[in-house]
Amino acid sequence: MKAYNPHEIEPRLQLAWDEAGLYTVPENSDKPKKYVLEMFPYPSGDMHMGHASNYTYGDVVARYSTMRGFDVLHPMGWDAFGLPAENAAIKHHSHPAIWTYQNIETQKNSFSRMGFSYDWDRKVVACDPEYYRWGQWIFLKFWERGLVERRNSPVNWCPSCGTVLANEQVIEGRCWRCDSEVEKRDLTQWYYKITDYAQELLDDLDQLEGWPERVKQQQANWIGRSEGANVDFILCDTDGNAPADPTEDDIITVFTTRADTLFGCSFFLLAPESKLVPQLVAGTEYEQPVMELVEAAKKVTAVERAQGDREKHGAFTGRYVVNPINGEKVPVWVGDYIVADYGTGAVMAVPCGDQRDFEFARKYNLPIIPIILGEDDPLYPQLKDEQSRVVTSVDWEEAYNAEGKLVQSGCFTGMTGGKHSEGEEAVVTALQEMGRGKRTVEFRLRDWLISRQRYWGNPIPAIHCEHCGVVSVPEEDLPVRLPEDIDLAAGETLATHAGFVNTTCPVCGEPAKRETDTMDTFTCSSWYYMRYTDPHNVHGPFDPAKANAWMPVDQYIGGIEHAILHLLYSRFFTKVLRDCGLLDFDEPFTNLLCQGMVLDAHGDVMSKSKGNVVSPEEMIAEYGADAVRAYILFLGPPEKEKLWNEDGLPGMYKFLNRLWRQVHDLMGKADEDTLFAGSVDEKAAQAAADKLARERHRVVGKVSADIERNNFNTAIAAIMELSNAAGEFLRATDAETRAANADYAALSQEVAEVLVKLMAPITPHLSDELWRTALGREGFVCSEPWPEFDPEKAKADEVELAVQICGKVKTRIMVAADAPEPEILEAARAAVADALAGKQVKKEVYVPGRLVNIVAV
């Protein structure tokens, strides 16, 4: 028997797999199909342990599914556009494509060294023109369906990245990529109208039974559906007079879920970004303080401003609006805790019922009018029958934000107030009859801003013509290619590159300018999984028949950090392309596994920017890829965070060496008996053989169930238990006895084959080498069927039970596995008879397969 040598085995088998085209997926097959996919990486350099974990999980599922009889689509590619490549090119006076493709080659080699079973014929690289051409084509299809809009609005600007960001890419006020503080700027940008699908995106979360609940909840919260009403306030003129016949320009609409609290509105708030603000204060004494507040608000992120614990700042505009429910005039203020991204950017402030309004009113000495009270409130007896205003302000410590009874609320006094309450329903009905309000639904979700002011991205296929306006690039002219001769280090941009910018209008033929914004890189990753189904198509992004045959993706694997970025955008793309007639399903991913972060020794998330990544290369060089794969899987449940500690890696390597020797021993191919010592005890040998036969079936059943549930660590633990049982059998017998006893010989070979097959998805190199050398088989083990098991044969003839008295273990007994409970209790009492002497048995508890507890006093 030769020694286990992964450094000789692994490269040889990887070459053999490639030469055999082992992972190339057949186009036509009668087998059932399964699509296994890990989120494709950004080629920022070599992979680290976080990457290795993600891809190892997917590889186990793919290999296991193949052995279960599926044709498995398991592709890989690269999300290759983006800022890091552009910045690296500027730093090194190079080109982003050079940096990107070098890193792709580096990562591809690492993937191969890990033994990942990718069909490289289906490779997709987002910066290849043959891929991004179809991203532009999809943009045009969105445009045709009215889902593309170009408009001026306040946007999130990252000064470090020098580009705008979508709302989803601002995390607690900071850029998702570089962690810089984000500013607000007014810019004209391109948007995808994801809000048109807000309700469907929310409703269809119920279809995603195979998704983690926390991901679905994050998306539901981000979509943020609120039922309420739009209420129209009438703007008074500069003299404080309300127009007798208000026009559209005189109306400011607010969205509220609590129309029942309108009688408590004591001031009115506008967001600093509101375009109304400069108009209201222009040329007045209020202009300077208001505009100073507006400028100050630009330096604080919208997320920070909206936080309830931050000090609030405001400025009076000198103007008033009329409350439609009671005709009262309320002052208009600008408040920096109001953001334009939700509702209409205007708020009816009800300080008695909202804590933020309450704090603002206290700070600026504005009325806090009690209009909703609990019946145990000291004010309630005084106000319970009051329809008109008696108490105009209260000196409370905090707002009352619970349900209660309406007071001082006109004809609505005495009704129950709260969301969806009797009072809310009655007030909205009254507003609708007055023509000053209507029932509506508001979403937190905002349209997806896709414009990016950077070179290394997919060009937006639009042309600006003085005569025709903004027109689309004809499909036959796609792709709009990025210029290769750009000098980024010298500060050249698409906007200053004459060869790119200057073009001809496709409508009128006159000179025109190309759009110089590129698309958000998430537009590339929102449909790449569809391209894998038909990666060489030159007539469309994919053949719908092929996409519909393979999709939805059966098992998708990636990080939780993409819950409201990539995963939400991908769902949106899927629904739009379905509505374009290209897909016949609603959701892209049936099952989602969100891997936990891999942390360094200090508990920090590994990232290249922090310089704390651990590369698998050094560990592969010492222990081999299979040991690294198995150790990654053994660290814990995939969805949990893992503290990377390679101290346990030698132990896993030792286990693989033991397994190597055991399989050879079981097949009678060891140079000598490596485990047996002493003479054969026939009874002990038979007991070990019986146990091994049971474990063979039990462990196959458990490993199968564990892999189906993505519990890879417990699957390995179960295989170790089978290995332990094999070790006991080998220690109880010798090679001559095993060869002479037909039952032992058959069991030995069967268990050797089962061990090799169970390890095949986990350690494919080791398993294939054992398959060929120790077992003497042809072909590759991953092409073989997964081992079957018989649950009946996994049952033991006898089981060991602990016998307790009042919860303390006194002894253990062996009983027949199918013994009836009375017989078991009788055996337990007999086993502890001495300890029970003189005591009265009060209760007996039998836990099948585990213990008997006797309560005696």
PDB file of N, CA and C in Angstrom, residues 380-420:
ATOM      1  N   TYR A 380     -58.109  62.274  30.626  1.00  0.00           N
ATOM      2  CA  TYR A 380     -59.222  61.689  29.882  1.00  0.00           C
ATOM      3  C   TYR A 380     -60.602  62.097  30.415  1.00  0.00           C
ATOM      4  N   PRO A 381     -60.846  62.073  31.710  1.00  0.00           N
ATOM      5  CA  PRO A 381     -62.181  62.472  32.182  1.00  0.00           C
ATOM      6  C   PRO A 381     -62.550  63.890  31.755  1.00  0.00           C
ATOM      7  N   GLN A 382     -61.557  64.771  31.701  1.00  0.00           N
ATOM      8  CA  GLN A 382     -61.825  66.159  31.340  1.00  0.00           C
ATOM      9  C   GLN A 382     -62.126  66.309  29.852  1.00  0.00           C
ATOM     10  N   LEU A 383     -61.459  65.491  29.010  1.00  0.00           N
ATOM     11  CA  LEU A 383     -61.525  65.709  27.566  1.00  0.00           C
ATOM     12  C   LEU A 383     -62.353  64.672  26.813  1.00  0.00           C
ATOM     13  N   LYS A 384     -62.867  63.656  27.496  1.00  0.00           N
ATOM     14  CA  LYS A 384     -63.482  62.540  26.782  1.00  0.00           C
ATOM     15  C   LYS A 384     -64.683  62.956  25.947  1.00  0.00           C
ATOM     16  N   ASP A 385     -65.343  64.052  26.332  1.00  0.00           N
ATOM     17  CA  ASP A 385     -66.525  64.495  25.580  1.00  0.00           C
ATOM     18  C   ASP A 385     -66.251  65.762  24.796  1.00  0.00           C
ATOM     19  N   GLU A 386     -65.001  66.252  24.830  1.00  0.00           N
ATOM     20  CA  GLU A 386     -64.684  67.529  24.200  1.00  0.00           C
ATOM     21  C   GLU A 386     -64.422  67.355  22.707  1.00  0.00           C
ATOM     22  N   GLN A 387     -65.195  68.090  21.908  1.00  0.00           N
ATOM     23  CA  GLN A 387     -64.974  68.073  20.468  1.00  0.00           C
ATOM     24  C   GLN A 387     -64.102  69.245  20.045  1.00  0.00           C
ATOM     25  N   SER A 388     -64.278  70.385  20.665  1.00  0.00           N
ATOM     26  CA  SER A 388     -63.462  71.562  20.324  1.00  0.00           C
ATOM     27  C   SER A 388     -62.241  71.607  21.235  1.00  0.00           C
ATOM     28  N   ARG A 389     -61.315  72.491  20.915  1.00  0.00           N
ATOM     29  CA  ARG A 389     -60.038  72.569  21.602  1.00  0.00           C
ATOM     30  C   ARG A 389     -60.199  73.196  22.981  1.00  0.00           C
ATOM     31  N   VAL A 390     -59.812  72.460  24.035  1.00  0.00           N
ATOM     32  CA  VAL A 390     -59.809  72.978  25.403  1.00  0.00           C
ATOM     33  C   VAL A 390     -58.385  73.087  25.903  1.00  0.00           C
ATOM     34  N   VAL A 391     -57.651  71.990  25.759  1.00  0.00           N
ATOM     35  CA  VAL A 391     -56.230  71.970  26.134  1.00  0.00           C
ATOM     36  C   VAL A 391     -55.411  72.093  24.860  1.00  0.00           C
ATOM     37  N   THR A 392     -54.584  73.142  24.747  1.00  0.00           N
ATOM     38  CA  THR A 392     -53.817  73.394  23.523  1.00  0.00           C
ATOM     39  C   THR A 392     -52.397  72.856  23.592  1.00  0.00           C
ATOM     40  N   SER A 393     -51.949  72.521  24.803  1.00  0.00           N
ATOM     41  CA  SER A 393     -50.605  71.950  24.921  1.00  0.00           C
ATOM     42  C   SER A 393     -50.469  71.286  26.283  1.00  0.00           C
ATOM     43  N   VAL A 394     -49.632  70.247  26.310  1.00  0.00           N
ATOM     44  CA  VAL A 394     -49.405  69.529  27.563  1.00  0.00           C
ATOM     45  C   VAL A 394     -47.916  69.443  27.831  1.00  0.00           C
ATOM     46  N   ASP A 395     -47.594  69.341  29.099  1.00  0.00           N
ATOM     47  CA  ASP A 395     -46.188  69.239  29.502  1.00  0.00           C
ATOM     48  C   ASP A 395     -45.870  67.785  29.842  1.00  0.00           C
ATOM     49  N   TRP A 396     -45.877  66.943  28.811  1.00  0.00           N
ATOM     50  CA  TRP A 396     -45.589  65.530  28.993  1.00  0.00           C
ATOM     51  C   TRP A 396     -44.082  65.279  28.923  1.00  0.00           C
ATOM     52  N   GLU A 397     -43.689  64.092  29.356  1.00  0.00           N
ATOM     53  CA  GLU A 397     -42.284  63.697  29.246  1.00  0.00           C
ATOM     54  C   GLU A 397     -41.999  63.008  27.915  1.00  0.00           C
ATOM     55  N   GLU A 398     -43.014  62.418  27.322  1.00  0.00           N
ATOM     56  CA  GLU A 398     -42.837  61.736  26.042  1.00  0.00           C
ATOM     57  C   GLU A 398     -44.184  61.649  25.343  1.00  0.00           C
ATOM     58  N   ALA A 399     -44.136  61.315  24.048  1.00  0.00           N
ATOM     59  CA  ALA A 399     -45.357  61.213  23.262  1.00  0.00           C
ATOM     60  C   ALA A 399     -46.142  59.968  23.658  1.00  0.00           C
ATOM     61  N   TYR A 400     -47.434  60.003  23.411  1.00  0.00           N
ATOM     62  CA  TYR A 400     -48.297  58.849  23.636  1.00  0.00           C
ATOM     63  C   TYR A 400     -48.549  58.201  22.263  1.00  0.00           C
ATOM     64  N   ASN A 401     -47.854  57.083  21.964  1.00  0.00           N
ATOM     65  CA  ASN A 401     -47.928  56.506  20.617  1.00  0.00           C
ATOM     66  C   ASN A 401     -48.722  55.205  20.564  1.00  0.00           C
ATOM     67  N   ALA A 402     -49.538  54.952  21.585  1.00  0.00           N
ATOM     68  CA  ALA A 402     -50.343  53.734  21.597  1.00  0.00           C
ATOM     69  C   ALA A 402     -51.748  54.037  21.086  1.00  0.00           C
ATOM     70  N   GLU A 403     -52.541  52.992  20.934  1.00  0.00           N
ATOM     71  CA  GLU A 403     -53.951  53.209  20.609  1.00  0.00           C
ATOM     72  C   GLU A 403     -54.659  53.819  21.808  1.00  0.00           C
ATOM     73  N   GLY A 404     -55.775  54.485  21.538  1.00  0.00           N
ATOM     74  CA  GLY A 404     -56.525  55.096  22.626  1.00  0.00           C
ATOM     75  C   GLY A 404     -57.830  55.659  22.110  1.00  0.00           C
ATOM     76  N   LYS A 405     -58.390  56.580  22.875  1.00  0.00           N
ATOM     77  CA  LYS A 405     -59.641  57.223  22.489  1.00  0.00           C
ATOM     78  C   LYS A 405     -59.353  58.623  21.981  1.00  0.00           C
ATOM     79  N   LEU A 406     -60.025  58.993  20.888  1.00  0.00           N
ATOM     80  CA  LEU A 406     -59.853  60.339  20.343  1.00  0.00           C
ATOM     81  C   LEU A 406     -60.580  61.353  21.220  1.00  0.00           C
ATOM     82  N   VAL A 407     -59.896  62.477  21.486  1.00  0.00           N
ATOM     83  CA  VAL A 407     -60.471  63.601  22.221  1.00  0.00           C
ATOM     84  C   VAL A 407     -60.161  64.870  21.444  1.00  0.00           C
ATOM     85  N   GLN A 408     -60.911  65.920  21.705  1.00  0.00           N
ATOM     86  CA  GLN A 408     -60.696  67.205  21.038  1.00  0.00           C
ATOM     87  C   GLN A 408     -60.597  67.029  19.527  1.00  0.00           C
ATOM     88  N   SER A 409     -61.421  66.141  18.976  1.00  0.00           N
ATOM     89  CA  SER A 409     -61.311  65.775  17.564  1.00  0.00           C
ATOM     90  C   SER A 409     -62.627  65.905  16.826  1.00  0.00           C
ATOM     91  N   GLY A 410     -63.378  66.969  17.150  1.00  0.00           N
ATOM     92  CA  GLY A 410     -64.621  67.222  16.458  1.00  0.00           C
ATOM     93  C   GLY A 410     -65.590  66.067  16.608  1.00  0.00           C
ATOM     94  N   CYS A 411     -66.266  65.739  15.498  1.00  0.00           N
ATOM     95  CA  CYS A 411     -67.272  64.683  15.553  1.00  0.00           C
ATOM     96  C   CYS A 411     -66.671  63.292  15.719  1.00  0.00           C
ATOM     97  N   PHE A 412     -65.338  63.210  15.662  1.00  0.00           N
ATOM     98  CA  PHE A 412     -64.672  61.908  15.803  1.00  0.00           C
ATOM     99  C   PHE A 412     -64.294  61.615  17.257  1.00  0.00           C
ATOM    100  N   THR A 413     -64.543  62.585  18.134  1.00  0.00           N
ATOM    101  CA  THR A 413     -64.251  62.394  19.555  1.00  0.00           C
ATOM    102  C   THR A 413     -65.013  61.185  20.106  1.00  0.00           C
ATOM    103  N   GLY A 414     -64.282  60.368  20.863  1.00  0.00           N
ATOM    104  CA  GLY A 414     -64.879  59.167  21.448  1.00  0.00           C
ATOM    105  C   GLY A 414     -64.606  57.914  20.651  1.00  0.00           C
ATOM    106  N   MET A 415     -64.183  58.090  19.389  1.00  0.00           N
ATOM    107  CA  MET A 415     -63.852  56.914  18.582  1.00  0.00           C
ATOM    108  C   MET A 415     -62.485  56.377  19.004  1.00  0.00           C
ATOM    109  N   THR A 416     -62.247  55.102  18.707  1.00  0.00           N
ATOM    110  CA  THR A 416     -60.934  54.500  18.951  1.00  0.00           C
ATOM    111  C   THR A 416     -59.956  54.982  17.889  1.00  0.00           C
ATOM    112  N   GLY A 417     -58.779  55.397  18.336  1.00  0.00           N
ATOM    113  CA  GLY A 417     -57.748  55.849  17.411  1.00  0.00           C
ATOM    114  C   GLY A 417     -56.611  54.854  17.316  1.00  0.00           C
ATOM    115  N   GLY A 418     -55.955  54.806  16.168  1.00  0.00           N
ATOM    116  CA  GLY A 418     -54.847  53.891  15.924  1.00  0.00           C
ATOM    117  C   GLY A 418     -54.831  53.492  14.461  1.00  0.00           C
ATOM    118  N   LYS A 419     -53.780  52.760  14.038  1.00  0.00           N
ATOM    119  CA  LYS A 419     -53.725  52.295  12.655  1.00  0.00           C
ATOM    120  C   LYS A 419     -54.900  51.362  12.384  1.00  0.00           C
ATOM    121  N   HIS A 420     -55.545  51.559  11.222  1.00  0.00           N
ATOM    122  CA  HIS A 420     -56.672  50.725  10.792  1.00  0.00           C
ATOM    123  C   HIS A 420     -57.799  50.744  11.824  1.00  0.00           C
TER     124      HIS A 420
END
